[in-house]
Amino acid sequence: MVDDDGAWVSLTYVVSEEEAEKMNVIAGSAVVFKRSISTHGKTTYFFQSRRVPFETYCNLLANIGLNVKARNFLVFQGYVESIAARSSKELTDLFEEISGSKEFRDDYVRKQNLKDTSEETSTLAWQKRKS
């Protein structure tokens, strides 16, 4: 999420019994991890709306099996800016890739073209009938 103060990303996760013991929370409850970046480049980490040091944040994420060193979960400096600089088509492509809808794009385009052709045919038939 981007706002006037910077940008932030959050993860809401429902913990299992095993994970709850490690994190000192109730099993089945949702926990929220959040990282914010100010417009001045200052990074802040939160767990359950409480500010925590980076090391604690990483340890809590490791408790649920997320490897923060793999660079596949944390939003690194400059990444939000690079996403914001993308064109609308590039943003759509990124969203389709993340959501998994990209695999349905060809079928959607084919059906959209079929619909457009059918509408044209219907309109022409109506105009002929009208005249």
JSON list of C-alpha atoms in Angstrom, two decimals:
[
{"chain": "A", "resi": 1, "resn": "MET", "atom": "CA", "xyz": [0.00, 0.00, 0.00]},
{"chain": "A", "resi": 2, "resn": "VAL", "atom": "CA", "xyz": [1.34, 3.44, -0.85]},
{"chain": "A", "resi": 3, "resn": "ASP", "atom": "CA", "xyz": [0.33, 6.59, 1.03]},
{"chain": "A", "resi": 4, "resn": "ASP", "atom": "CA", "xyz": [1.69, 10.09, 1.70]},
{"chain": "A", "resi": 5, "resn": "ASP", "atom": "CA", "xyz": [4.07, 8.83, 4.40]},
{"chain": "A", "resi": 6, "resn": "GLY", "atom": "CA", "xyz": [5.62, 6.05, 2.29]},
{"chain": "A", "resi": 7, "resn": "ALA", "atom": "CA", "xyz": [4.60, 2.50, 1.55]},
{"chain": "A", "resi": 8, "resn": "TRP", "atom": "CA", "xyz": [3.86, -0.64, 3.51]},
{"chain": "A", "resi": 9, "resn": "VAL", "atom": "CA", "xyz": [3.12, -4.30, 3.00]},
{"chain": "A", "resi": 10, "resn": "SER", "atom": "CA", "xyz": [1.45, -6.69, 5.41]},
{"chain": "A", "resi": 11, "resn": "LEU", "atom": "CA", "xyz": [0.81, -10.40, 5.79]},
{"chain": "A", "resi": 12, "resn": "THR", "atom": "CA", "xyz": [-2.09, -11.80, 7.77]},
{"chain": "A", "resi": 13, "resn": "TYR", "atom": "CA", "xyz": [-1.48, -15.41, 8.73]},
{"chain": "A", "resi": 14, "resn": "VAL", "atom": "CA", "xyz": [-3.52, -17.95, 10.72]},
{"chain": "A", "resi": 15, "resn": "VAL", "atom": "CA", "xyz": [-1.17, -19.89, 13.00]},
{"chain": "A", "resi": 16, "resn": "SER", "atom": "CA", "xyz": [-1.26, -23.61, 13.71]},
{"chain": "A", "resi": 17, "resn": "GLU", "atom": "CA", "xyz": [-0.93, -25.10, 17.20]},
{"chain": "A", "resi": 18, "resn": "GLU", "atom": "CA", "xyz": [2.76, -25.84, 16.67]},
{"chain": "A", "resi": 19, "resn": "GLU", "atom": "CA", "xyz": [3.46, -22.31, 15.40]},
{"chain": "A", "resi": 20, "resn": "ALA", "atom": "CA", "xyz": [1.36, -20.73, 18.16]},
{"chain": "A", "resi": 21, "resn": "GLU", "atom": "CA", "xyz": [3.60, -22.21, 20.85]},
{"chain": "A", "resi": 22, "resn": "LYS", "atom": "CA", "xyz": [6.72, -20.75, 19.21]},
{"chain": "A", "resi": 23, "resn": "MET", "atom": "CA", "xyz": [5.13, -17.33, 18.76]},
{"chain": "A", "resi": 24, "resn": "ASN", "atom": "CA", "xyz": [3.29, -17.17, 22.09]},
{"chain": "A", "resi": 25, "resn": "VAL", "atom": "CA", "xyz": [-0.13, -16.61, 20.48]},
{"chain": "A", "resi": 26, "resn": "ILE", "atom": "CA", "xyz": [-3.41, -18.55, 20.46]},
{"chain": "A", "resi": 27, "resn": "ALA", "atom": "CA", "xyz": [-3.64, -21.41, 17.94]},
{"chain": "A", "resi": 28, "resn": "GLY", "atom": "CA", "xyz": [-5.99, -20.59, 15.06]},
{"chain": "A", "resi": 29, "resn": "SER", "atom": "CA", "xyz": [-5.64, -16.86, 15.57]},
{"chain": "A", "resi": 30, "resn": "ALA", "atom": "CA", "xyz": [-4.58, -14.49, 12.81]},
{"chain": "A", "resi": 31, "resn": "VAL", "atom": "CA", "xyz": [-1.29, -12.67, 13.24]},
{"chain": "A", "resi": 32, "resn": "VAL", "atom": "CA", "xyz": [-0.21, -9.66, 11.20]},
{"chain": "A", "resi": 33, "resn": "PHE", "atom": "CA", "xyz": [3.31, -8.94, 9.99]},
{"chain": "A", "resi": 34, "resn": "LYS", "atom": "CA", "xyz": [3.91, -5.48, 8.53]},
{"chain": "A", "resi": 35, "resn": "ARG", "atom": "CA", "xyz": [6.88, -3.65, 7.05]},
{"chain": "A", "resi": 36, "resn": "SER", "atom": "CA", "xyz": [6.69, 0.04, 6.29]},
{"chain": "A", "resi": 37, "resn": "ILE", "atom": "CA", "xyz": [9.06, 2.29, 4.38]},
{"chain": "A", "resi": 38, "resn": "SER", "atom": "CA", "xyz": [8.91, 6.04, 4.91]},
{"chain": "A", "resi": 39, "resn": "THR", "atom": "CA", "xyz": [9.42, 8.56, 2.16]},
{"chain": "A", "resi": 40, "resn": "HIS", "atom": "CA", "xyz": [12.85, 9.17, 3.73]},
{"chain": "A", "resi": 41, "resn": "GLY", "atom": "CA", "xyz": [13.83, 5.50, 3.36]},
{"chain": "A", "resi": 42, "resn": "LYS", "atom": "CA", "xyz": [13.37, 4.51, 7.03]},
{"chain": "A", "resi": 43, "resn": "THR", "atom": "CA", "xyz": [12.15, 0.92, 7.42]},
{"chain": "A", "resi": 44, "resn": "THR", "atom": "CA", "xyz": [10.00, -0.17, 10.37]},
{"chain": "A", "resi": 45, "resn": "TYR", "atom": "CA", "xyz": [8.85, -3.70, 11.22]},
{"chain": "A", "resi": 46, "resn": "PHE", "atom": "CA", "xyz": [5.67, -4.63, 13.09]},
{"chain": "A", "resi": 47, "resn": "PHE", "atom": "CA", "xyz": [4.22, -7.80, 14.56]},
{"chain": "A", "resi": 48, "resn": "GLN", "atom": "CA", "xyz": [0.63, -7.60, 15.80]},
{"chain": "A", "resi": 49, "resn": "SER", "atom": "CA", "xyz": [0.78, -3.78, 15.50]},
{"chain": "A", "resi": 50, "resn": "ARG", "atom": "CA", "xyz": [3.81, -3.66, 17.83]},
{"chain": "A", "resi": 51, "resn": "ARG", "atom": "CA", "xyz": [7.09, -2.29, 16.54]},
{"chain": "A", "resi": 52, "resn": "VAL", "atom": "CA", "xyz": [9.78, -5.00, 16.61]},
{"chain": "A", "resi": 53, "resn": "PRO", "atom": "CA", "xyz": [13.46, -5.14, 15.64]},
{"chain": "A", "resi": 54, "resn": "PHE", "atom": "CA", "xyz": [14.37, -6.67, 12.28]},
{"chain": "A", "resi": 55, "resn": "GLU", "atom": "CA", "xyz": [15.92, -9.75, 13.96]},
{"chain": "A", "resi": 56, "resn": "THR", "atom": "CA", "xyz": [12.72, -10.46, 15.91]},
{"chain": "A", "resi": 57, "resn": "TYR", "atom": "CA", "xyz": [10.65, -9.94, 12.76]},
{"chain": "A", "resi": 58, "resn": "CYS", "atom": "CA", "xyz": [12.82, -12.44, 10.86]},
{"chain": "A", "resi": 59, "resn": "ASN", "atom": "CA", "xyz": [12.64, -14.98, 13.68]},
{"chain": "A", "resi": 60, "resn": "LEU", "atom": "CA", "xyz": [8.85, -14.73, 13.83]},
{"chain": "A", "resi": 61, "resn": "LEU", "atom": "CA", "xyz": [8.61, -15.23, 10.07]},
{"chain": "A", "resi": 62, "resn": "ALA", "atom": "CA", "xyz": [10.97, -18.21, 10.31]},
{"chain": "A", "resi": 63, "resn": "ASN", "atom": "CA", "xyz": [8.56, -19.73, 12.86]},
{"chain": "A", "resi": 64, "resn": "ILE", "atom": "CA", "xyz": [5.94, -19.98, 10.10]},
{"chain": "A", "resi": 65, "resn": "GLY", "atom": "CA", "xyz": [8.42, -21.29, 7.55]},
{"chain": "A", "resi": 66, "resn": "LEU", "atom": "CA", "xyz": [9.24, -18.11, 5.61]},
{"chain": "A", "resi": 67, "resn": "ASN", "atom": "CA", "xyz": [12.87, -17.68, 4.65]},
{"chain": "A", "resi": 68, "resn": "VAL", "atom": "CA", "xyz": [13.46, -13.94, 4.60]},
{"chain": "A", "resi": 69, "resn": "LYS", "atom": "CA", "xyz": [16.91, -14.35, 3.08]},
{"chain": "A", "resi": 70, "resn": "ALA", "atom": "CA", "xyz": [15.36, -15.81, -0.09]},
{"chain": "A", "resi": 71, "resn": "ARG", "atom": "CA", "xyz": [14.09, -12.32, -1.02]},
{"chain": "A", "resi": 72, "resn": "ASN", "atom": "CA", "xyz": [10.69, -13.74, -1.90]},
{"chain": "A", "resi": 73, "resn": "PHE", "atom": "CA", "xyz": [8.68, -12.27, 0.94]},
{"chain": "A", "resi": 74, "resn": "LEU", "atom": "CA", "xyz": [10.06, -8.97, 2.20]},
{"chain": "A", "resi": 75, "resn": "VAL", "atom": "CA", "xyz": [9.59, -5.93, 0.00]},
{"chain": "A", "resi": 76, "resn": "PHE", "atom": "CA", "xyz": [13.03, -4.49, -0.52]},
{"chain": "A", "resi": 77, "resn": "GLN", "atom": "CA", "xyz": [13.94, -0.84, -0.95]},
{"chain": "A", "resi": 78, "resn": "GLY", "atom": "CA", "xyz": [13.25, 0.35, -4.48]},
{"chain": "A", "resi": 79, "resn": "TYR", "atom": "CA", "xyz": [10.85, -2.49, -5.35]},
{"chain": "A", "resi": 80, "resn": "VAL", "atom": "CA", "xyz": [7.70, -0.52, -4.55]},
{"chain": "A", "resi": 81, "resn": "GLU", "atom": "CA", "xyz": [9.03, 2.38, -6.61]},
{"chain": "A", "resi": 82, "resn": "SER", "atom": "CA", "xyz": [9.80, 0.08, -9.54]},
{"chain": "A", "resi": 83, "resn": "ILE", "atom": "CA", "xyz": [6.25, -1.31, -9.42]},
{"chain": "A", "resi": 84, "resn": "ALA", "atom": "CA", "xyz": [4.76, 2.19, -9.24]},
{"chain": "A", "resi": 85, "resn": "ALA", "atom": "CA", "xyz": [6.73, 3.21, -12.33]},
{"chain": "A", "resi": 86, "resn": "ARG", "atom": "CA", "xyz": [5.21, 0.45, -14.49]},
{"chain": "A", "resi": 87, "resn": "SER", "atom": "CA", "xyz": [2.65, 1.11, -17.19]},
{"chain": "A", "resi": 88, "resn": "SER", "atom": "CA", "xyz": [-0.93, -0.05, -16.74]},
{"chain": "A", "resi": 89, "resn": "LYS", "atom": "CA", "xyz": [-0.30, -2.99, -19.10]},
{"chain": "A", "resi": 90, "resn": "GLU", "atom": "CA", "xyz": [2.78, -4.05, -17.12]},
{"chain": "A", "resi": 91, "resn": "LEU", "atom": "CA", "xyz": [0.82, -3.78, -13.86]},
{"chain": "A", "resi": 92, "resn": "THR", "atom": "CA", "xyz": [-1.95, -5.91, -15.35]},
{"chain": "A", "resi": 93, "resn": "ASP", "atom": "CA", "xyz": [0.61, -8.51, -16.47]},
{"chain": "A", "resi": 94, "resn": "LEU", "atom": "CA", "xyz": [2.15, -8.55, -12.97]},
{"chain": "A", "resi": 95, "resn": "PHE", "atom": "CA", "xyz": [-1.26, -8.90, -11.33]},
{"chain": "A", "resi": 96, "resn": "GLU", "atom": "CA", "xyz": [-2.23, -11.73, -13.71]},
{"chain": "A", "resi": 97, "resn": "GLU", "atom": "CA", "xyz": [1.04, -13.51, -13.00]},
{"chain": "A", "resi": 98, "resn": "ILE", "atom": "CA", "xyz": [0.66, -13.22, -9.21]},
{"chain": "A", "resi": 99, "resn": "SER", "atom": "CA", "xyz": [-3.04, -14.15, -9.17]},
{"chain": "A", "resi": 100, "resn": "GLY", "atom": "CA", "xyz": [-2.62, -17.07, -11.56]},
{"chain": "A", "resi": 101, "resn": "SER", "atom": "CA", "xyz": [-5.15, -15.71, -14.04]},
{"chain": "A", "resi": 102, "resn": "LYS", "atom": "CA", "xyz": [-2.48, -15.40, -16.74]},
{"chain": "A", "resi": 103, "resn": "GLU", "atom": "CA", "xyz": [-3.07, -19.02, -17.74]},
{"chain": "A", "resi": 104, "resn": "PHE", "atom": "CA", "xyz": [-6.68, -18.13, -18.67]},
{"chain": "A", "resi": 105, "resn": "ARG", "atom": "CA", "xyz": [-5.79, -15.04, -20.76]},
{"chain": "A", "resi": 106, "resn": "ASP", "atom": "CA", "xyz": [-5.77, -16.75, -24.20]},
{"chain": "A", "resi": 107, "resn": "ASP", "atom": "CA", "xyz": [-9.15, -18.39, -23.57]},
{"chain": "A", "resi": 108, "resn": "TYR", "atom": "CA", "xyz": [-10.56, -15.06, -22.32]},
{"chain": "A", "resi": 109, "resn": "VAL", "atom": "CA", "xyz": [-9.30, -13.16, -25.38]},
{"chain": "A", "resi": 110, "resn": "ARG", "atom": "CA", "xyz": [-10.72, -15.81, -27.72]},
{"chain": "A", "resi": 111, "resn": "LYS", "atom": "CA", "xyz": [-14.13, -15.64, -26.02]},
{"chain": "A", "resi": 112, "resn": "GLN", "atom": "CA", "xyz": [-14.04, -11.83, -25.97]},
{"chain": "A", "resi": 113, "resn": "ASN", "atom": "CA", "xyz": [-13.41, -11.79, -29.75]},
{"chain": "A", "resi": 114, "resn": "LEU", "atom": "CA", "xyz": [-16.25, -14.28, -30.27]},
{"chain": "A", "resi": 115, "resn": "LYS", "atom": "CA", "xyz": [-18.57, -12.05, -28.20]},
{"chain": "A", "resi": 116, "resn": "ASP", "atom": "CA", "xyz": [-17.55, -8.94, -30.18]},
{"chain": "A", "resi": 117, "resn": "THR", "atom": "CA", "xyz": [-18.14, -10.74, -33.50]},
{"chain": "A", "resi": 118, "resn": "SER", "atom": "CA", "xyz": [-21.55, -11.97, -32.31]},
{"chain": "A", "resi": 119, "resn": "GLU", "atom": "CA", "xyz": [-22.55, -8.46, -31.25]},
{"chain": "A", "resi": 120, "resn": "GLU", "atom": "CA", "xyz": [-21.51, -7.06, -34.64]},
{"chain": "A", "resi": 121, "resn": "THR", "atom": "CA", "xyz": [-23.49, -9.76, -36.47]},
{"chain": "A", "resi": 122, "resn": "SER", "atom": "CA", "xyz": [-26.51, -9.12, -34.27]},
{"chain": "A", "resi": 123, "resn": "THR", "atom": "CA", "xyz": [-26.32, -5.35, -34.85]},
{"chain": "A", "resi": 124, "resn": "LEU", "atom": "CA", "xyz": [-26.04, -5.80, -38.63]},
{"chain": "A", "resi": 125, "resn": "ALA", "atom": "CA", "xyz": [-28.99, -8.21, -38.64]},
{"chain": "A", "resi": 126, "resn": "TRP", "atom": "CA", "xyz": [-31.06, -5.72, -36.63]},
{"chain": "A", "resi": 127, "resn": "GLN", "atom": "CA", "xyz": [-30.19, -2.87, -39.01]},
{"chain": "A", "resi": 128, "resn": "LYS", "atom": "CA", "xyz": [-31.17, -5.00, -42.05]},
{"chain": "A", "resi": 129, "resn": "ARG", "atom": "CA", "xyz": [-34.42, -5.98, -40.41]},
{"chain": "A", "resi": 130, "resn": "LYS", "atom": "CA", "xyz": [-35.13, -2.36, -39.48]},
{"chain": "A", "resi": 131, "resn": "SER", "atom": "CA", "xyz": [-34.63, -1.12, -43.05]}
]
